[in-house]
PDB file of C-alpha atoms in Angstrom:
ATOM      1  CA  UNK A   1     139.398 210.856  82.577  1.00  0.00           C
ATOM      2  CA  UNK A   2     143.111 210.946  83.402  1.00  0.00           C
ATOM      3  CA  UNK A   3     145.191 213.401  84.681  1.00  0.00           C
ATOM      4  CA  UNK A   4     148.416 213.923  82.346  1.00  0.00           C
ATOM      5  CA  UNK A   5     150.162 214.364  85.360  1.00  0.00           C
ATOM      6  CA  UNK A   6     149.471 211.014  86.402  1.00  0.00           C
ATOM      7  CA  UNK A   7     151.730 208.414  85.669  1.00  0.00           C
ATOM      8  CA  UNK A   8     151.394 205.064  86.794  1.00  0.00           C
ATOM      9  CA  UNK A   9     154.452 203.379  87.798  1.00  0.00           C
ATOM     10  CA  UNK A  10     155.828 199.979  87.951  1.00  0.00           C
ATOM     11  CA  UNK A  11     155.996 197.915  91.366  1.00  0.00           C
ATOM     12  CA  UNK A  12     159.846 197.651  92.251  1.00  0.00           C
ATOM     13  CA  UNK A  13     161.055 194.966  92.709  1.00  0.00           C
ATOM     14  CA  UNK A  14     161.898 193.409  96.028  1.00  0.00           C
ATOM     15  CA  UNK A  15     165.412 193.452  97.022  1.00  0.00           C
ATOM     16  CA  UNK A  16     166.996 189.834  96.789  1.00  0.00           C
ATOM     17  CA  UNK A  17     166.454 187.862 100.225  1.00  0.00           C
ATOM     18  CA  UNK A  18     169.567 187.748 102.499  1.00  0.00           C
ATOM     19  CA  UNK A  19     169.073 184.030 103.714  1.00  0.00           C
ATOM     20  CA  UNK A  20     171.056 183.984 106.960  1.00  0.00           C
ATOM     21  CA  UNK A  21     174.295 181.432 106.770  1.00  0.00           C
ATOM     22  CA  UNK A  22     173.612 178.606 109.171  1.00  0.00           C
ATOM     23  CA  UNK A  23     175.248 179.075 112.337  1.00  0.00           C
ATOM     24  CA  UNK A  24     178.621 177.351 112.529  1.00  0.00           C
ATOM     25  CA  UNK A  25     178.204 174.044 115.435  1.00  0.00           C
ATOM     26  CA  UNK A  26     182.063 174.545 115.933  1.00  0.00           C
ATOM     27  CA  UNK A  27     182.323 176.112 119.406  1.00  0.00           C
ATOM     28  CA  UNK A  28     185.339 175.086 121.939  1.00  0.00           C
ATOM     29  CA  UNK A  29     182.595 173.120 123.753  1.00  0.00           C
ATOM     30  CA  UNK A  30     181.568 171.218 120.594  1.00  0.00           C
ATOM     31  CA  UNK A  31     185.318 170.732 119.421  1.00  0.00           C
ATOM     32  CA  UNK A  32     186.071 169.784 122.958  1.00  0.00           C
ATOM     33  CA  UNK A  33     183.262 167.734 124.016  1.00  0.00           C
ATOM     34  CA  UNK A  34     184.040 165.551 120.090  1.00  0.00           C
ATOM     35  CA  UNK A  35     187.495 165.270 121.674  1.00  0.00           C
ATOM     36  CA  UNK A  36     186.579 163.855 124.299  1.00  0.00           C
ATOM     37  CA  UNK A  37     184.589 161.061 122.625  1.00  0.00           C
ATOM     38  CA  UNK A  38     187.199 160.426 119.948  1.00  0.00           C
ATOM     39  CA  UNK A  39     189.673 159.634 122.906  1.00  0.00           C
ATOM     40  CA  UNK A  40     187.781 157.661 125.205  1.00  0.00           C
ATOM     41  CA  UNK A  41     185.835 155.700 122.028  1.00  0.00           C
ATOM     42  CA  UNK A  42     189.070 155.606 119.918  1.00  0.00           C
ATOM     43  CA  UNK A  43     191.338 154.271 122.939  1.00  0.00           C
ATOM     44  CA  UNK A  44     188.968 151.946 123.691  1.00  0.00           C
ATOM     45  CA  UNK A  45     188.705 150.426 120.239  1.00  0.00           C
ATOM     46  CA  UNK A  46     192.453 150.326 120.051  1.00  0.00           C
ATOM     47  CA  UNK A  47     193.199 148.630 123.193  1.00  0.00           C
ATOM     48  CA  UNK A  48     190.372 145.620 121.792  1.00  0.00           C
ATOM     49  CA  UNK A  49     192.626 145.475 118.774  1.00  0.00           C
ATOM     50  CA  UNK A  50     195.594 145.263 120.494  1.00  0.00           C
ATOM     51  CA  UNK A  51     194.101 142.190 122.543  1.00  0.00           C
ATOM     52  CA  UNK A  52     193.463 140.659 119.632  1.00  0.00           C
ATOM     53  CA  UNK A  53     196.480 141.218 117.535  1.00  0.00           C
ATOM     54  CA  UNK A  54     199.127 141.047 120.400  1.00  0.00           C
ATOM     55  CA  UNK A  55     197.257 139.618 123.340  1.00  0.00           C
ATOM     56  CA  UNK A  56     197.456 142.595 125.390  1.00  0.00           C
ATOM     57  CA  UNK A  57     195.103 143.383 128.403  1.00  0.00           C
ATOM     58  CA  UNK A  58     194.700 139.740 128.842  1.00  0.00           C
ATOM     59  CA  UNK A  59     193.403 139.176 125.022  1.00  0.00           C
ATOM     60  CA  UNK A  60     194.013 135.690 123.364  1.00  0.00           C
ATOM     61  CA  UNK A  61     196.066 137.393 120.496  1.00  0.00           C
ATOM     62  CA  UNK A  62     195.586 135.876 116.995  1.00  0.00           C
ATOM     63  CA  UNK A  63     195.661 132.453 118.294  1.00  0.00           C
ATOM     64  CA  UNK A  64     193.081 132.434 120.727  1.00  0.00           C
ATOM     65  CA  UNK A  65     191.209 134.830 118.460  1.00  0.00           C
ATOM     66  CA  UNK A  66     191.520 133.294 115.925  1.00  0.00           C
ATOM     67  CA  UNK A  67     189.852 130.653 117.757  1.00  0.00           C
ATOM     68  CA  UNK A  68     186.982 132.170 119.113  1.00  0.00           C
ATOM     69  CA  UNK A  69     186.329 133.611 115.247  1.00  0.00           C
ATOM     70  CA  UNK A  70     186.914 129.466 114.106  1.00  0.00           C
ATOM     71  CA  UNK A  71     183.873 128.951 116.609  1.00  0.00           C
ATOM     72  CA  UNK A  72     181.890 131.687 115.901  1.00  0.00           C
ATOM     73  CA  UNK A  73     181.851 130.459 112.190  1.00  0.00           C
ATOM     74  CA  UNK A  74     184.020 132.435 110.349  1.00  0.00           C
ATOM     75  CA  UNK A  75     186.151 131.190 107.886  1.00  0.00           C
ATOM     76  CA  UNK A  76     190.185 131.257 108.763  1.00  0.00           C
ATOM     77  CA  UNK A  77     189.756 132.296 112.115  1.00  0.00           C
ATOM     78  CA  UNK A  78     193.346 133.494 111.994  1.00  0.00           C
ATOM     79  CA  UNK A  79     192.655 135.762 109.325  1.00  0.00           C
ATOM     80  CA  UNK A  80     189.358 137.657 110.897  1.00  0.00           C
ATOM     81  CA  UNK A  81     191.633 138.133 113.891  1.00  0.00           C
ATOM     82  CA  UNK A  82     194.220 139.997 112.423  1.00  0.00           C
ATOM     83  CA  UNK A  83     192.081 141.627 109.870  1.00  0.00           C
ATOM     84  CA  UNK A  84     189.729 142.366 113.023  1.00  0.00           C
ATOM     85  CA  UNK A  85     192.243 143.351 115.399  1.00  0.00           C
ATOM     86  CA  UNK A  86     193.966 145.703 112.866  1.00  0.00           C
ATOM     87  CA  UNK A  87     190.578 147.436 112.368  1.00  0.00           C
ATOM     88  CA  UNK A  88     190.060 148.168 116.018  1.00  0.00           C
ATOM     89  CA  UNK A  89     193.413 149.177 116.152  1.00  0.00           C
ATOM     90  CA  UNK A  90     193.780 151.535 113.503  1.00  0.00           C
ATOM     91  CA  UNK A  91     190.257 152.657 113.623  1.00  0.00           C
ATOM     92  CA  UNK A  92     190.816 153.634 116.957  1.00  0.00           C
ATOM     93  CA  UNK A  93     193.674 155.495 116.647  1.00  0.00           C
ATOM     94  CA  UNK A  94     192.817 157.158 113.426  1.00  0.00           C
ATOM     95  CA  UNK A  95     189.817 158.548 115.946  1.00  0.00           C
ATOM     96  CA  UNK A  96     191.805 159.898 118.803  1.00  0.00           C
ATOM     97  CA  UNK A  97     194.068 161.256 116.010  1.00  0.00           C
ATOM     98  CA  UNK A  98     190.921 162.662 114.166  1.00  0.00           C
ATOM     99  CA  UNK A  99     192.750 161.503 110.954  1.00  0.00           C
ATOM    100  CA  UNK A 100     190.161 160.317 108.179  1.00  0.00           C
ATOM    101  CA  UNK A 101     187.587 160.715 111.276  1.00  0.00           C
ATOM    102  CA  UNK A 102     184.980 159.381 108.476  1.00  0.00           C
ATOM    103  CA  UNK A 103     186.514 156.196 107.687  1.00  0.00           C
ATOM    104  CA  UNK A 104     187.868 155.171 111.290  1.00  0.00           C
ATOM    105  CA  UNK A 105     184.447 155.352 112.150  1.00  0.00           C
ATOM    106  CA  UNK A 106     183.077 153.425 109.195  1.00  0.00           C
ATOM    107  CA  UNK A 107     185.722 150.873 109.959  1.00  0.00           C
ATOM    108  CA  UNK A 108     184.530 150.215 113.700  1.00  0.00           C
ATOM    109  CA  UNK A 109     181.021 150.440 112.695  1.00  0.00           C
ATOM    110  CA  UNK A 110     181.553 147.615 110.799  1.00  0.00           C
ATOM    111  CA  UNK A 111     183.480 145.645 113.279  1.00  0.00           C
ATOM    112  CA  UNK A 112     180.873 145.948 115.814  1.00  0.00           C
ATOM    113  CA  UNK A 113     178.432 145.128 113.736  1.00  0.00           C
ATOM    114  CA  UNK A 114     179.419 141.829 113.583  1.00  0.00           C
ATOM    115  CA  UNK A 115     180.401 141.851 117.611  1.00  0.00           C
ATOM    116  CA  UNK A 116     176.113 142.587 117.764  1.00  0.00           C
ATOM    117  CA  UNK A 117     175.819 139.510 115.586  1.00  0.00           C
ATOM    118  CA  UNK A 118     178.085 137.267 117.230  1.00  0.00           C
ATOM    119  CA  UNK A 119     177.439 138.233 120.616  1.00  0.00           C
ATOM    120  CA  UNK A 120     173.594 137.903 119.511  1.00  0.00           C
ATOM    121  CA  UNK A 121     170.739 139.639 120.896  1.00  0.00           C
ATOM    122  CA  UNK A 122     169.191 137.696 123.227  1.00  0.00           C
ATOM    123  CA  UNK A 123     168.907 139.992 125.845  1.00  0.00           C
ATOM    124  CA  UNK A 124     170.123 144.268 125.917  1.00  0.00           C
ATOM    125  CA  UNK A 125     171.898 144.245 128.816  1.00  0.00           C
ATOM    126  CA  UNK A 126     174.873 143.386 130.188  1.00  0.00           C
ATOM    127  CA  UNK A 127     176.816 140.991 130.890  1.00  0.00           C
ATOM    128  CA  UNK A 128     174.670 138.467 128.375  1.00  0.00           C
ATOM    129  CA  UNK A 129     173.303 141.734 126.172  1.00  0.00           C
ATOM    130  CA  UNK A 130     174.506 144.383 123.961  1.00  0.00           C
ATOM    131  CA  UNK A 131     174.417 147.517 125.385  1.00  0.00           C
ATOM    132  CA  UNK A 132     178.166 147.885 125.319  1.00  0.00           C
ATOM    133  CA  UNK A 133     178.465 146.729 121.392  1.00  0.00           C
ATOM    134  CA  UNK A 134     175.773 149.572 120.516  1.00  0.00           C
ATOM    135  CA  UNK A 135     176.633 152.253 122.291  1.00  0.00           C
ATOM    136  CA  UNK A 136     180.557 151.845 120.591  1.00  0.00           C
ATOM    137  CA  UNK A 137     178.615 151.276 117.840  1.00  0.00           C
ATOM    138  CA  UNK A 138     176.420 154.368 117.733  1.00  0.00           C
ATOM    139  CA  UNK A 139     179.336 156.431 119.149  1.00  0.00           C
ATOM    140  CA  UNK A 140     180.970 155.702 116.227  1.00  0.00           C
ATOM    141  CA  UNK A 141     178.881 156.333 113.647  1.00  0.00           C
ATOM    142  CA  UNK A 142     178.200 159.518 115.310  1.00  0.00           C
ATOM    143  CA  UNK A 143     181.908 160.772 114.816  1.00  0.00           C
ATOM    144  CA  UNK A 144     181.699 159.459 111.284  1.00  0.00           C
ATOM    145  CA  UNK A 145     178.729 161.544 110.757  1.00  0.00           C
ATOM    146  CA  UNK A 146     179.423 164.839 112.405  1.00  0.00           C
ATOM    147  CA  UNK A 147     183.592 165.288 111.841  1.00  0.00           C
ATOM    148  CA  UNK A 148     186.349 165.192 114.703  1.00  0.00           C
ATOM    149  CA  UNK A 149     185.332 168.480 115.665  1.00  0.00           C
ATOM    150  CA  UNK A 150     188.609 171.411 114.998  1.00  0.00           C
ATOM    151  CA  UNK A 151     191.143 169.388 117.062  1.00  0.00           C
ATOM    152  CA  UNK A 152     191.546 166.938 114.727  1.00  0.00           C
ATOM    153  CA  UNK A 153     194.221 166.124 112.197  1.00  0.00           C
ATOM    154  CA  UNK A 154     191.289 166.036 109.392  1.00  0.00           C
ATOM    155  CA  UNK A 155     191.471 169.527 109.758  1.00  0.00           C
ATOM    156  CA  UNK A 156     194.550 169.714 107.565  1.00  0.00           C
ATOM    157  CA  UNK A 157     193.372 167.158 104.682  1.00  0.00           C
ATOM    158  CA  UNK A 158     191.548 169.476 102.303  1.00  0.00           C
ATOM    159  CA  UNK A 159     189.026 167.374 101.322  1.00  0.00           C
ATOM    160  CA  UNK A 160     188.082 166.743 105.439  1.00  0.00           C
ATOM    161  CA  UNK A 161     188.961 169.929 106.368  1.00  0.00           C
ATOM    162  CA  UNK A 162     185.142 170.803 105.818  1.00  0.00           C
ATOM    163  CA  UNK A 163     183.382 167.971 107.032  1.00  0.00           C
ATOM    164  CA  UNK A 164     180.605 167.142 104.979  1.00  0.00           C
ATOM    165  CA  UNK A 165     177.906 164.534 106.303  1.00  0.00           C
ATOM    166  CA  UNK A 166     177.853 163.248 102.741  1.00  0.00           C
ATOM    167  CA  UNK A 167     181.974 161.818 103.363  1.00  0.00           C
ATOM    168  CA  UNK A 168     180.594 160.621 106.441  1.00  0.00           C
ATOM    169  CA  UNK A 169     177.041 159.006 105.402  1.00  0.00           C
ATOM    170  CA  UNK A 170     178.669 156.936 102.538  1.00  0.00           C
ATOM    171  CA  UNK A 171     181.805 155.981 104.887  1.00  0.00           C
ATOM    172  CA  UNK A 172     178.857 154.345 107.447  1.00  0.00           C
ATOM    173  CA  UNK A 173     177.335 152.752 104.299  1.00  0.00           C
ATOM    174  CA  UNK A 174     180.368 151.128 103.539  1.00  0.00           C
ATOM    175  CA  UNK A 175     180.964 150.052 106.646  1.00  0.00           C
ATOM    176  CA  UNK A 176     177.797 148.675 107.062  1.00  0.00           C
ATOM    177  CA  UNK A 177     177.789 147.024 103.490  1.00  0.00           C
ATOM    178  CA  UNK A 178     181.480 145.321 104.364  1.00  0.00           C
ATOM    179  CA  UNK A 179     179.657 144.039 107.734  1.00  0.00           C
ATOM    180  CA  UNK A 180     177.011 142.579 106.041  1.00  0.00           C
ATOM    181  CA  UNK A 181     179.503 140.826 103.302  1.00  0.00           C
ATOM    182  CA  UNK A 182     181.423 139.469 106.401  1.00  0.00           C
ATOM    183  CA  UNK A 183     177.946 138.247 108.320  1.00  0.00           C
ATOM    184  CA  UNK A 184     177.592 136.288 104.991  1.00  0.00           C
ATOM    185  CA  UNK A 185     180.907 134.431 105.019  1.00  0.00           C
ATOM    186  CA  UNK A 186     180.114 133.154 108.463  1.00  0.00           C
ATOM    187  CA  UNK A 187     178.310 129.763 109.069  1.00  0.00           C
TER     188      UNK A 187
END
């Protein structure tokens, strides 16, 4: 028998979980330390461009390039030396700038993809191997992935001002897809 003065009561319910933000990777040594890369990566791009397009730095400019690309099997030689030289350039700068951080480091993914292919991979490392074509390569996908850090001009485009590693992922999938469409035009 029951007591009258018993009442049985509901379970309450829990209080909604508090799910803890992620912590925020932007420190002054993360934002400094991305610097640092986009400089050294995005100066070095741009100063292979330059070769290329002006013959800078003792670089065969289009001409010569545009040799070299003749030999290596692409098509109008000429052409994949300015359109390969303007894509180091710009790249570059775009990453020591931080300015569409995404797509300048699509855009030299690309590029050195097909530096790997020409170059071959017969061996990793240097001078005959491509340690030096990967590592650009990885650096640069890297920045595309992760954002220019806060120092960055990206940081007052609205849509980059957030990077998200979706921008990023489908910039290196372009870049990679455009390599690939380039690899097939060559002989």
């Amino acid at each position: 028998m029951t007591s009258p003065s018993v009442t049985t009561t509901k379970p309450q319910a829990a209080a909604p979980a508090v799910r803890p933000q992620a912590a925020t990777v932007s420190t002054p040594g993360h934002d400094t330390g991305l610097l640092l890369l986009r400089i050294v990566l995005g100066l070095t791009m741009a100063a292979h461009g330059t070769q290329k397009l002006f013959g800078w730095f003792e670089g065969g400019g289009i001409s010569g390039t545009g040799q070299f690309f003749t030999a290596s099997g692409y098509p109008a030689g000429d052409a994949m030396a300015v359109l390969a030289g303007l894509t180091e350039t710009l790249g570059g700068l775009g990453l020591v700038l931080g300015l569409l951080t995404p797509l300048a480091g699509a855009a030299l993914v690309g590029t050195l993809i097909n530096a790997i292919a020409v170059h071959g991979a017969g061996a990793f490392f240097a001078p005959e191997g491509i340690e030096y074509e990967l590592l650009l390569t990885a650096g640069a996908a890297a920045l595309a992935l992760t954002g220019p850090g806060r120092y960055a001009v990206d940081r007052f485009l609205p849509v980059l001002r957030g990077h998200r590693l979706a921008h990023g992922a489908l910039a290196v999938a372009l870049g990679v897809v455009l390599a690939a469409v380039l690899l097939l035009v060559r002989d």
